[in-house]
Amino acid sequence: MKTMREVAAGMKAVSARMANQSLEKRNQALAAIADALEANQAAIYEANAADLKKAMEDNLPDPVIKRLRFDEHKLADVTKGLRDLIKLPDPLYREMMVRELDEGLVLHRVSCAIGVIGVIFESRPDALVQISALCIKSGNCAILKGGSEAMETNRTLFRTIATAAEAAGLPEGCLYQAEERSQINELLECHEYVDLLIPRGSNGFVQYIMNHTKIPVMGHADGICHVYVDQDADVEKAIRIVVDAKTQYVSVCNATETLLVHRGIAAALLPKLHAALREKRVEVRGTDDVRALIDCAEATEEDFATEYLDYIISVKLVDTLQEAVDHINHYGSHHTDAIVTENAESAEEFMQYVDSAGVYWNCSTRFADGYRYGFGAEVGVGTGKLHARGPVGLEGLVTYKYKLYGNGHIVDDYATGRKQFHFVDQ
Amino acid sequence: MKTMREVAAGMKAVSARMANQSLEKRNQALAAIADALEANQAAIYEANAADLKKAMEDNLPDPVIKRLRFDEHKLADVTKGLRDLIKLPDPLYREMMVRELDEGLVLHRVSCAIGVIGVIFESRPDALVQISALCIKSGNCAILKGGSEAMETNRTLFRTIATAAEAAGLPEGCLYQAEERSQINELLECHEYVDLLIPRGSNGFVQYIMNHTKIPVMGHADGICHVYVDQDADVEKAIRIVVDAKTQYVSVCNATETLLVHRGIAAALLPKLHAALREKRVEVRGTDDVRALIDCAEATEEDFATEYLDYIISVKLVDTLQEAVDHINHYGSHHTDAIVTENAESAEEFMQYVDSAGVYWNCSTRFADGYRYGFGAEVGVGTGKLHARGPVGLEGLVTYKYKLYGNGHIVDDYATGRKQFHFVDQ
């Protein structure tokens, strides 16, 4: 068996060819993968049954088992996803700028693939299909490491995908599946060959990756999202949004963890909202002034810095919009934060001053997602500020290069004043 | 005196206000800075004379002393740079995407400032002016640390700049100058407050920064640039380009260090080129087959991995364009590489397959520079692949946020199929 270092070095050598595959070839590969997954469905379900059996024997928690299941609905989802991805425009070879620097000297900024991307993801086997597909469409080579609970399913999916992709003409070795946990640490050492790592998993796991590699990491460490209900909010709208943002799916990064309420609307909002949250079995933890209005547990400093990923919400009253902004910028994770208000000016102020990848007005934080943004799918959500921020789809998987076309142009002519730049954008 | 941590924390608190300054206010500050530098020129020259005196007493090398000098020509350059920067379009509040996700639910991707940027730069005092100006125009707060050789000049320049900026209405504390070397290590620890570090200096220094901080670093470690002379090259054009790329300014990152020559043109090119390089006192180091054609020193494996920053060039023959590409992708630093050829197809192949921020056809690698690209100025050159690549001007100093405007929209409606997204770009 090859070491991870050998795999990564080999993939680096293949990456320039992968980056130069035509859109037609890349789309043909995606179509072939969709067909092959359908043709191989019996084997995929069988492998998934083995993973599910083992997961139940190991008493894994229900949410994990739910995410692990790969049935005909999931297959229909991923094949539809693949066919939708084919329709998306080419992220490569896009002319982002064309500028004539001087007569006969023309600068082009053109999008191109990043190269070799390592993705380490959790239990959902459909993630493997989505991520491979996004990497193929964007001309990148990919090293994939899925969760061990999904080992059999992932292996069958991967073999189906890699075989179909290579049969459709993509370079041999453009995709690789790592199965051993020890390979993750080997991968972290491969900074000469791997251009980008995308870890998807728990906060601790992502932090571990970031602290143990020189490879650039794109990922969010956690998602402490907020809803701020302004004094000019519509109470019914606020309840509807908070209930969705908290309960529509609690174990995901874009679920809301903290509710901030303007003191001027607290008495009108909180009792009704509390009733609505109780119906969904949400535990409310509030500051003292919240507890003066509703009967709930106490929220400590620690609560505001916690990503519950559970049916729990912390609540705090604020005197001003600015106080809400300051709280969010201090305790939040720069993921997604929403304001509920009928006042457009307050909404704009909130959206300008909150320093997060997503700033929302009168809608649920749960919309922060590549599919819902129309990106086809996502490889992850970035809470850093550089490169790609928020849900990351195809665009986050490309970079650019500057191509300069001349005809014997030298800098000395410009340094000595014989020639001048004129900068005309085309 | 405040600790660096206190400075950085305070700046973070100011950064949201700095990011929301109007274009008019930011441009007024730039104009005020240009005026103040002119008004204060006597004090600036006096401070610079003190630095120059000390540098000569300390026997600093001539190139350092040359870079250190800040005279009326430098002042004219930087004030012209400031006034040119005012004319550039606003990098902030740019609508990069507007997409209706569903009726009444509209997603905007809008450019915004990054926040707090730390810049550590070498001896040229004009860099302090340029970098402050770029940060102001892009709505960022900046912590600046210049070289100790330029201490007096930097101090006078910084006081002039900061005073003028605050008098023009920018938030107090939006700029800070660090003077002590020990503050660099303190700054590296401030990852909660500092969003981006831009080190400019030696390879070893940049590597040190990258290895000792959790803050994202934008910078190039080194610049091993290549010129490849293809078999279909015009010999005179090739000589002109190689001489410029090697000798126009040897101590900079975009100077060429290695020349690759197609075997089919070597006999026609090398003797003439060698004569031209000798005239400029360039030492040529070649492989055995190069030495069979011209009288030169031997190039070892190590030469091809070395950034000379000196009047030395390594030369190697290749059998094919692909061999040149492979050499560049292996030994290069992904900075800037050029092909000289009259064959457009070969040029395109080279530019597609070379994995560098700049890929040039028939022109000198020395063009890789923010000013020459029409960016006004640059804060540095990125050789990483994420965020900003190549010369980094205003655009590399901004990020973006997603603003989502709804009217009570919740995800549950879409998850349960009551509503569908329709994705219409506007």
Coordinates of N, CA and C in Angstrom, one line a residue, chain A residues 12 15-17 19-20 93 97 99 101 105 107 109-110 112-116 195-196 207 211 214 216-218 237 240-241 244-245 248 280 325 329 334 342 347-348 350-368 370-375 384-391 395-396 398-416 419 421 423, chain B residues 12 15-17 19-20 93 97 99 101 105 107 109-110 112-116 195-196 207 211 214 216-218 237 240-241 244-245 248 280 325 329 334 342 347-348 350-368 370-375 384-391 395-396 398-416 419 421 423:
Chain A
K12 N -0.4 15.4 -6.7 CA 0.1 16.7 -7.1 C 0.5 16.7 -8.6
S15 N -2.4 16.9 -10.8 CA -3.3 18.0 -10.6 C -3.3 19.0 -11.7
A16 N -2.2 19.2 -12.4 CA -2.2 20.2 -13.5 C -3.0 19.6 -14.6
R17 N -3.0 18.3 -14.9 CA -3.8 17.7 -15.9 C -5.3 17.8 -15.5
A19 N -6.7 20.0 -13.7 CA -7.1 21.4 -13.7 C -7.4 21.8 -15.2
N20 N -6.9 21.1 -16.1 CA -7.1 21.5 -17.5 C -8.0 20.6 -18.3
Y93 N -11.6 29.0 -15.9 CA -11.3 29.8 -17.1 C -12.2 31.0 -17.2
M97 N -10.8 39.7 -15.0 CA -10.3 41.1 -15.3 C -9.5 41.0 -16.6
R99 N -7.0 43.8 -18.6 CA -6.5 45.1 -18.5 C -5.3 45.3 -19.4
L101 N -2.1 47.1 -20.0 CA -1.2 47.9 -19.2 C -0.5 48.9 -20.1
L105 N 0.6 45.0 -24.2 CA 0.9 44.3 -22.9 C -0.4 44.1 -22.2
L107 N -3.0 42.2 -19.4 CA -3.1 41.4 -18.2 C -4.5 40.7 -18.1
R109 N -6.9 38.2 -15.6 CA -7.0 37.4 -14.4 C -8.0 36.4 -14.6
V110 N -7.6 35.1 -14.5 CA -8.4 34.0 -15.0 C -8.6 33.0 -13.8
C112 N -8.9 29.5 -11.9 CA -8.3 28.2 -12.1 C -8.5 27.3 -10.9
A113 N -8.3 26.0 -11.1 CA -8.4 25.1 -9.9 C -7.4 25.4 -8.9
I114 N -7.6 25.0 -7.6 CA -6.7 25.1 -6.6 C -5.6 24.1 -6.6
G115 N -6.0 22.8 -6.9 CA -5.0 21.7 -7.1 C -5.4 20.5 -6.4
V116 N -4.8 20.3 -5.2 CA -5.1 19.1 -4.4 C -5.8 19.5 -3.1
D195 N -3.0 21.5 -1.2 CA -3.1 23.0 -1.2 C -4.2 23.5 -0.2
L196 N -5.1 22.6 0.2 CA -6.2 23.1 1.0 C -6.8 21.9 1.8
Q207 N -10.4 22.3 15.3 CA -9.3 23.0 15.9 C -8.0 22.2 15.9
N211 N -4.4 23.3 14.2 CA -3.2 23.5 15.0 C -2.1 22.5 14.7
K214 N 0.6 22.8 8.4 CA 0.9 24.0 7.7 C 0.1 24.2 6.4
P216 N -3.1 25.3 4.4 CA -4.3 26.2 4.7 C -5.5 25.4 5.0
V217 N -6.3 25.8 6.0 CA -7.5 25.1 6.4 C -8.7 26.0 6.2
M218 N -9.7 25.5 5.5 CA -10.9 26.2 5.4 C -12.0 25.5 6.2
K237 N -43.9 37.4 13.8 CA -42.8 37.1 12.9 C -41.6 36.6 13.7
R240 N -42.1 33.0 15.0 CA -41.9 32.1 13.9 C -40.5 31.9 13.5
I241 N -39.7 33.0 13.5 CA -38.3 32.9 13.1 C -37.4 32.2 14.2
D244 N -38.1 28.5 14.3 CA -37.4 27.8 13.2 C -35.9 27.7 13.4
A245 N -35.3 28.9 13.7 CA -33.9 29.0 13.8 C -33.3 28.1 14.9
Q248 N -35.6 23.8 13.9 CA -35.8 23.1 12.7 C -34.8 22.0 12.5
K280 N -42.0 22.9 21.6 CA -41.0 22.1 20.9 C -40.0 21.5 21.9
V325 N -25.3 44.1 18.9 CA -24.1 44.0 17.9 C -22.9 43.6 18.7
N329 N -20.7 40.3 18.2 CA -19.3 40.3 17.8 C -18.3 39.7 18.8
H334 N -19.0 34.4 14.2 CA -19.0 35.0 12.8 C -19.5 34.2 11.8
E342 N -39.1 45.7 12.0 CA -39.8 46.3 10.9 C -39.2 47.6 10.5
A347 N -32.3 47.5 10.6 CA -31.8 46.3 10.0 C -30.5 46.6 9.3
E348 N -30.4 47.7 8.5 CA -29.2 48.0 7.8 C -28.0 48.2 8.8
F350 N -27.6 46.9 11.8 CA -27.2 45.6 12.3 C -26.4 44.9 11.2
M351 N -26.9 44.9 10.0 CA -26.2 44.1 8.9 C -24.8 44.7 8.6
Q352 N -24.7 46.0 8.8 CA -23.4 46.6 8.5 C -22.4 46.3 9.6
Y353 N -22.9 46.4 10.9 CA -22.0 46.3 12.0 C -21.7 44.9 12.5
V354 N -22.6 44.0 12.3 CA -22.3 42.6 12.7 C -21.2 42.0 11.8
D355 N -20.2 41.5 12.4 CA -19.0 41.0 11.7 C -19.1 39.5 11.4
S356 N -20.1 39.1 10.7 CA -20.3 37.7 10.4 C -20.5 37.4 8.9
A357 N -20.2 36.1 8.5 CA -20.3 35.8 7.1 C -21.7 36.0 6.6
G358 N -22.8 35.7 7.5 CA -24.1 35.9 7.1 C -24.8 36.9 8.1
V359 N -25.5 37.9 7.5 CA -26.2 38.8 8.4 C -27.6 38.9 7.8
Y360 N -28.7 38.6 8.5 CA -30.0 38.3 8.0 C -31.0 39.3 8.6
W361 N -32.0 39.6 7.8 CA -33.1 40.5 8.2 C -34.4 39.7 8.1
N362 N -35.1 39.5 9.2 CA -36.4 38.9 9.2 C -36.4 37.5 8.5
C363 N -35.4 36.7 8.8 CA -35.5 35.3 8.3 C -34.6 34.5 9.2
S364 N -34.7 33.2 9.1 CA -34.1 32.2 10.0 C -32.6 32.0 9.7
T365 N -31.8 31.9 10.7 CA -30.4 31.6 10.5 C -30.2 30.3 9.7
R366 N -31.2 29.4 9.7 CA -31.0 28.1 9.1 C -30.9 28.2 7.6
F367 N -31.1 29.4 7.0 CA -30.9 29.5 5.6 C -29.4 29.5 5.1
A368 N -28.5 29.6 6.1 CA -27.1 29.6 5.8 C -26.6 28.2 5.3
G370 N -25.2 26.0 1.4 CA -24.9 26.2 0.0 C -26.1 25.8 -0.9
Y371 N -26.8 24.8 -0.5 CA -28.0 24.5 -1.4 C -29.0 25.6 -1.4
R372 N -29.3 26.1 -0.2 CA -30.3 27.2 -0.1 C -29.8 28.5 -0.7
Y373 N -28.5 28.7 -0.9 CA -28.0 29.9 -1.5 C -27.9 29.7 -3.0
G374 N -28.3 28.5 -3.5 CA -28.2 28.2 -4.9 C -26.8 27.9 -5.5
F375 N -26.0 27.4 -4.6 CA -24.6 27.0 -5.0 C -24.5 25.6 -5.5
G384 N -13.8 31.9 8.7 CA -12.7 32.8 8.6 C -13.1 33.9 7.7
K385 N -12.2 34.9 7.5 CA -12.5 36.0 6.6 C -11.8 36.0 5.3
L386 N -10.9 35.1 5.1 CA -10.1 35.1 3.9 C -10.6 34.1 3.0
H387 N -10.4 34.3 1.7 CA -10.8 33.3 0.6 C -12.3 33.2 0.6
A388 N -12.9 32.1 1.0 CA -14.3 31.9 0.9 C -14.9 32.0 2.3
R389 N -16.0 32.7 2.4 CA -16.7 33.0 3.6 C -18.2 32.5 3.5
G390 N -18.7 32.0 4.6 CA -20.1 31.5 4.5 C -20.1 30.1 3.8
P391 N -21.3 29.7 3.3 CA -21.3 28.4 2.6 C -20.4 28.4 1.4
E395 N -17.3 28.1 -6.2 CA -16.4 29.3 -6.3 C -15.3 29.3 -5.2
G396 N -15.5 28.7 -4.1 CA -14.5 28.6 -3.0 C -13.5 27.5 -3.3
V398 N -12.0 27.4 -6.3 CA -11.1 27.8 -7.4 C -10.3 29.0 -6.9
T399 N -9.2 29.3 -7.5 CA -8.4 30.5 -7.3 C -8.2 31.2 -8.6
Y400 N -7.2 32.0 -8.8 CA -7.0 32.6 -10.1 C -5.5 32.7 -10.4
K401 N -5.2 33.0 -11.6 CA -3.8 33.3 -12.0 C -3.8 34.5 -12.9
Y402 N -2.7 35.3 -12.8 CA -2.6 36.4 -13.8 C -1.8 36.0 -15.0
K403 N -2.4 36.1 -16.1 CA -1.7 35.8 -17.4 C -1.3 37.2 -18.0
L404 N 0.0 37.3 -18.3 CA 0.4 38.6 -18.9 C 0.9 38.3 -20.3
Y405 N 0.3 38.9 -21.3 CA 0.7 38.7 -22.7 C 1.5 39.9 -23.2
G406 N 2.7 39.7 -23.6 CA 3.5 40.8 -24.2 C 4.2 40.5 -25.5
N407 N 5.1 41.3 -25.9 CA 5.8 41.0 -27.1 C 7.2 41.6 -27.0
G408 N 7.9 41.1 -26.0 CA 9.3 41.6 -25.8 C 9.3 42.7 -24.7
H409 N 8.2 42.9 -24.0 CA 8.1 44.0 -23.1 C 9.1 43.8 -21.9
I410 N 9.8 44.8 -21.6 CA 10.7 44.8 -20.4 C 10.4 45.9 -19.5
V411 N 10.7 45.7 -18.2 CA 10.4 46.7 -17.1 C 11.3 47.9 -17.2
D412 N 12.6 47.7 -17.7 CA 13.5 48.8 -17.8 C 13.0 50.0 -18.6
D413 N 12.2 49.7 -19.6 CA 11.6 50.8 -20.4 C 10.7 51.7 -19.6
Y414 N 10.0 51.1 -18.6 CA 9.1 51.8 -17.8 C 9.8 52.5 -16.6
A415 N 10.8 51.8 -16.1 CA 11.6 52.3 -15.0 C 12.4 53.6 -15.4
T416 N 12.8 53.6 -16.6 CA 13.6 54.7 -17.1 C 12.8 55.8 -17.8
K419 N 8.8 54.5 -21.6 CA 7.4 54.1 -21.9 C 6.6 54.4 -20.6
F421 N 2.8 53.2 -18.6 CA 1.6 52.4 -18.5 C 0.4 53.3 -18.8
F423 N -3.1 51.6 -18.6 CA -4.2 50.9 -17.8 C -5.6 51.2 -18.4
Chain B
K12 N -9.8 46.1 17.6 CA -10.9 45.3 17.2 C -12.2 46.0 17.5
S15 N -12.8 48.5 14.9 CA -12.8 48.1 13.5 C -14.1 48.2 12.8
A16 N -15.2 47.9 13.6 CA -16.5 47.9 12.9 C -16.9 49.3 12.5
R17 N -16.5 50.3 13.3 CA -16.7 51.7 12.9 C -15.8 52.1 11.7
A19 N -14.8 50.2 9.4 CA -15.3 49.5 8.2 C -16.5 50.2 7.6
N20 N -17.1 51.0 8.4 CA -18.3 51.7 8.0 C -18.1 53.2 7.7
Y93 N -18.6 47.8 -0.1 CA -20.0 48.0 -0.4 C -20.3 47.6 -1.9
M97 N -23.0 39.9 -5.9 CA -24.0 39.0 -6.3 C -25.4 39.4 -5.7
R99 N -29.2 37.7 -5.6 CA -29.9 36.5 -6.0 C -31.3 36.4 -5.2
L101 N -33.8 34.2 -3.8 CA -33.9 32.8 -3.5 C -35.3 32.3 -3.7
L105 N -37.3 36.9 -0.6 CA -36.1 36.4 0.1 C -34.9 36.6 -0.8
L107 N -30.8 37.4 -1.5 CA -29.4 37.3 -1.0 C -28.5 38.2 -1.7
R109 N -24.4 39.4 -1.9 CA -23.0 39.3 -1.4 C -22.3 40.6 -1.6
V110 N -21.8 41.2 -0.5 CA -21.3 42.5 -0.6 C -19.9 42.6 0.0
C112 N -16.7 43.8 2.0 CA -16.5 44.6 3.3 C -15.1 44.5 3.7
A113 N -14.7 45.3 4.7 CA -13.4 45.3 5.2 C -13.1 44.0 5.9
I114 N -11.8 43.7 6.0 CA -11.4 42.5 6.8 C -11.4 42.8 8.3
G115 N -11.0 43.9 8.7 CA -11.0 44.3 10.1 C -9.7 44.8 10.6
V116 N -8.9 44.0 11.3 CA -7.6 44.5 11.9 C -6.5 43.7 11.1
D195 N -7.1 40.0 12.3 CA -7.7 39.1 11.2 C -6.7 38.6 10.2
L196 N -5.6 39.3 10.0 CA -4.7 39.0 8.9 C -3.3 39.6 9.2
Q207 N 8.7 32.8 7.0 CA 8.5 31.5 7.5 C 8.3 31.5 9.0
N211 N 5.0 30.1 11.1 CA 5.1 29.0 12.0 C 4.8 29.4 13.4
K214 N -1.5 31.8 15.0 CA -2.7 31.2 14.4 C -3.5 32.2 13.5
P216 N -4.2 34.1 10.2 CA -3.9 33.9 8.8 C -2.8 34.8 8.3
V217 N -1.9 34.3 7.5 CA -0.8 35.1 7.0 C -0.8 35.1 5.5
M218 N -0.7 36.3 5.0 CA -0.7 36.5 3.5 C 0.7 37.0 3.2
K237 N 14.5 38.8 -28.8 CA 13.5 39.0 -27.8 C 13.8 38.3 -26.5
R240 N 16.7 40.1 -24.7 CA 16.1 41.3 -24.1 C 15.3 41.0 -22.8
I241 N 14.5 40.0 -22.9 CA 13.6 39.7 -21.7 C 14.5 39.1 -20.6
D244 N 16.5 41.8 -18.8 CA 15.7 42.6 -17.9 C 15.2 41.8 -16.7
A245 N 14.8 40.6 -16.9 CA 14.2 39.8 -15.8 C 15.3 39.5 -14.7
Q248 N 17.3 43.9 -14.0 CA 16.7 45.3 -13.9 C 16.7 45.7 -12.4
K280 N 26.5 42.8 -18.1 CA 25.8 43.2 -16.8 C 26.5 42.6 -15.6
V325 N 7.8 22.9 -17.8 CA 6.7 23.1 -16.8 C 6.9 22.3 -15.6
N329 N 7.2 23.8 -11.8 CA 6.2 23.4 -10.8 C 6.9 22.8 -9.6
H334 N 6.0 29.4 -7.3 CA 4.6 29.7 -7.7 C 4.4 31.2 -7.7
E342 N 7.4 32.3 -30.1 CA 6.5 32.9 -31.1 C 5.3 32.0 -31.4
A347 N 2.6 28.8 -25.9 CA 2.5 29.8 -24.9 C 1.3 29.5 -24.0
E348 N 0.1 29.2 -24.7 CA -1.1 28.9 -23.9 C -0.9 27.6 -23.1
F350 N 1.9 26.5 -21.8 CA 2.7 26.9 -20.7 C 1.9 27.6 -19.6
M351 N 1.1 28.6 -20.1 CA 0.4 29.4 -19.1 C -0.7 28.6 -18.4
Q352 N -1.2 27.6 -19.1 CA -2.3 26.7 -18.4 C -1.6 25.8 -17.4
Y353 N -0.5 25.2 -17.7 CA 0.1 24.2 -16.9 C 1.0 24.7 -15.8
V354 N 1.6 25.8 -15.9 CA 2.4 26.3 -14.9 C 1.6 26.8 -13.7
D355 N 1.8 26.3 -12.5 CA 1.0 26.6 -11.4 C 1.5 27.8 -10.6
S356 N 1.5 28.9 -11.2 CA 2.0 30.1 -10.5 C 1.0 31.3 -10.5
A357 N 1.2 32.2 -9.6 CA 0.3 33.4 -9.6 C 0.4 34.2 -10.8
G358 N 1.6 34.3 -11.4 CA 1.8 35.0 -12.7 C 2.4 34.1 -13.7
V359 N 1.8 34.0 -14.9 CA 2.3 33.2 -16.0 C 2.4 34.2 -17.2
Y360 N 3.6 34.4 -17.8 CA 3.8 35.5 -18.7 C 4.2 35.0 -20.1
W361 N 3.8 35.6 -21.1 CA 4.3 35.3 -22.5 C 5.0 36.5 -23.0
N362 N 6.3 36.2 -23.4 CA 7.1 37.2 -24.1 C 7.2 38.6 -23.3
C363 N 7.3 38.5 -22.0 CA 7.6 39.7 -21.2 C 8.4 39.3 -20.0
S364 N 8.9 40.3 -19.3 CA 9.8 40.1 -18.2 C 9.0 39.8 -16.9
T365 N 9.6 38.9 -16.1 CA 8.9 38.6 -14.8 C 8.9 39.8 -13.9
R366 N 9.7 40.8 -14.2 CA 9.7 42.0 -13.3 C 8.4 42.8 -13.3
F367 N 7.5 42.5 -14.3 CA 6.2 43.2 -14.3 C 5.3 42.8 -13.1
A368 N 5.6 41.7 -12.4 CA 4.7 41.3 -11.3 C 4.8 42.2 -10.1
G370 N 2.2 45.4 -7.9 CA 0.9 46.0 -7.8 C 0.8 47.3 -8.6
Y371 N 1.8 48.1 -8.6 CA 1.8 49.4 -9.3 C 1.6 49.1 -10.8
R372 N 2.5 48.1 -11.3 CA 2.5 47.8 -12.8 C 1.2 47.1 -13.2
Y373 N 0.5 46.5 -12.3 CA -0.8 45.9 -12.6 C -1.9 46.9 -12.6
G374 N -1.6 48.1 -12.2 CA -2.7 49.2 -12.1 C -3.5 49.1 -10.8
F375 N -2.9 48.5 -9.7 CA -3.6 48.4 -8.5 C -3.4 49.6 -7.6
G384 N 0.6 32.0 -2.0 CA -0.3 31.0 -1.6 C -1.4 31.0 -2.6
K385 N -2.4 30.0 -2.5 CA -3.4 30.0 -3.6 C -4.7 30.5 -3.1
L386 N -4.9 30.7 -1.8 CA -6.2 31.1 -1.3 C -6.2 32.6 -1.1
H387 N -7.5 33.2 -1.1 CA -7.7 34.6 -1.0 C -7.0 35.4 -2.1
A388 N -6.0 36.1 -1.8 CA -5.4 36.9 -2.9 C -4.1 36.4 -3.3
R389 N -3.9 36.3 -4.6 CA -2.7 35.7 -5.3 C -2.0 36.8 -6.1
G390 N -0.7 36.7 -6.2 CA 0.0 37.7 -7.0 C 0.1 39.0 -6.2
P391 N 0.4 40.1 -6.9 CA 0.4 41.4 -6.2 C -0.9 41.7 -5.6
E395 N -8.1 45.1 -3.4 CA -9.0 43.9 -3.5 C -8.7 42.8 -2.5
G396 N -7.4 42.7 -2.2 CA -6.9 41.6 -1.3 C -7.2 42.0 0.1
V398 N -10.0 43.3 1.2 CA -11.5 43.2 1.6 C -11.9 41.7 1.5
T399 N -13.0 41.5 2.2 CA -13.7 40.2 2.2 C -15.1 40.5 1.8
Y400 N -16.0 39.6 2.1 CA -17.4 39.9 1.8 C -18.3 39.3 2.8
K401 N -19.5 39.7 2.9 CA -20.5 39.1 3.7 C -21.8 38.8 2.9
Y402 N -22.6 37.8 3.3 CA -23.8 37.6 2.7 C -24.9 38.3 3.5
K403 N -25.7 39.1 2.9 CA -26.8 39.8 3.5 C -28.1 39.1 3.0
L404 N -28.9 38.6 3.9 CA -30.2 37.9 3.4 C -31.4 38.7 3.9
Y405 N -32.2 39.2 3.0 CA -33.4 40.0 3.3 C -34.6 39.1 3.2
G406 N -35.4 39.0 4.3 CA -36.6 38.2 4.2 C -37.8 38.9 4.8
N407 N -38.9 38.2 5.0 CA -40.0 38.9 5.6 C -40.7 37.8 6.4
G408 N -40.0 37.2 7.4 CA -40.6 36.1 8.2 C -40.3 34.7 7.6
H409 N -39.4 34.7 6.6 CA -39.1 33.4 6.0 C -38.4 32.4 6.9
I410 N -38.9 31.2 6.9 CA -38.3 30.1 7.8 C -38.0 28.9 6.9
V411 N -37.0 28.1 7.4 CA -36.5 27.0 6.6 C -37.5 25.8 6.6
D412 N -38.3 25.7 7.6 CA -39.2 24.6 7.7 C -40.2 24.6 6.5
D413 N -40.5 25.7 6.0 CA -41.4 25.8 4.8 C -40.8 25.1 3.6
Y414 N -39.5 25.2 3.5 CA -38.8 24.6 2.3 C -38.4 23.2 2.6
A415 N -38.1 22.8 3.9 CA -37.8 21.5 4.2 C -39.0 20.5 4.1
T416 N -40.2 21.1 4.3 CA -41.4 20.3 4.2 C -42.0 20.4 2.9
K419 N -42.9 25.3 0.3 CA -42.3 26.4 -0.6 C -41.1 25.8 -1.3
F421 N -37.5 27.0 -3.5 CA -36.5 28.0 -4.0 C -36.6 28.2 -5.5
F423 N -34.3 30.7 -7.2 CA -32.9 31.2 -7.6 C -32.9 32.0 -8.9

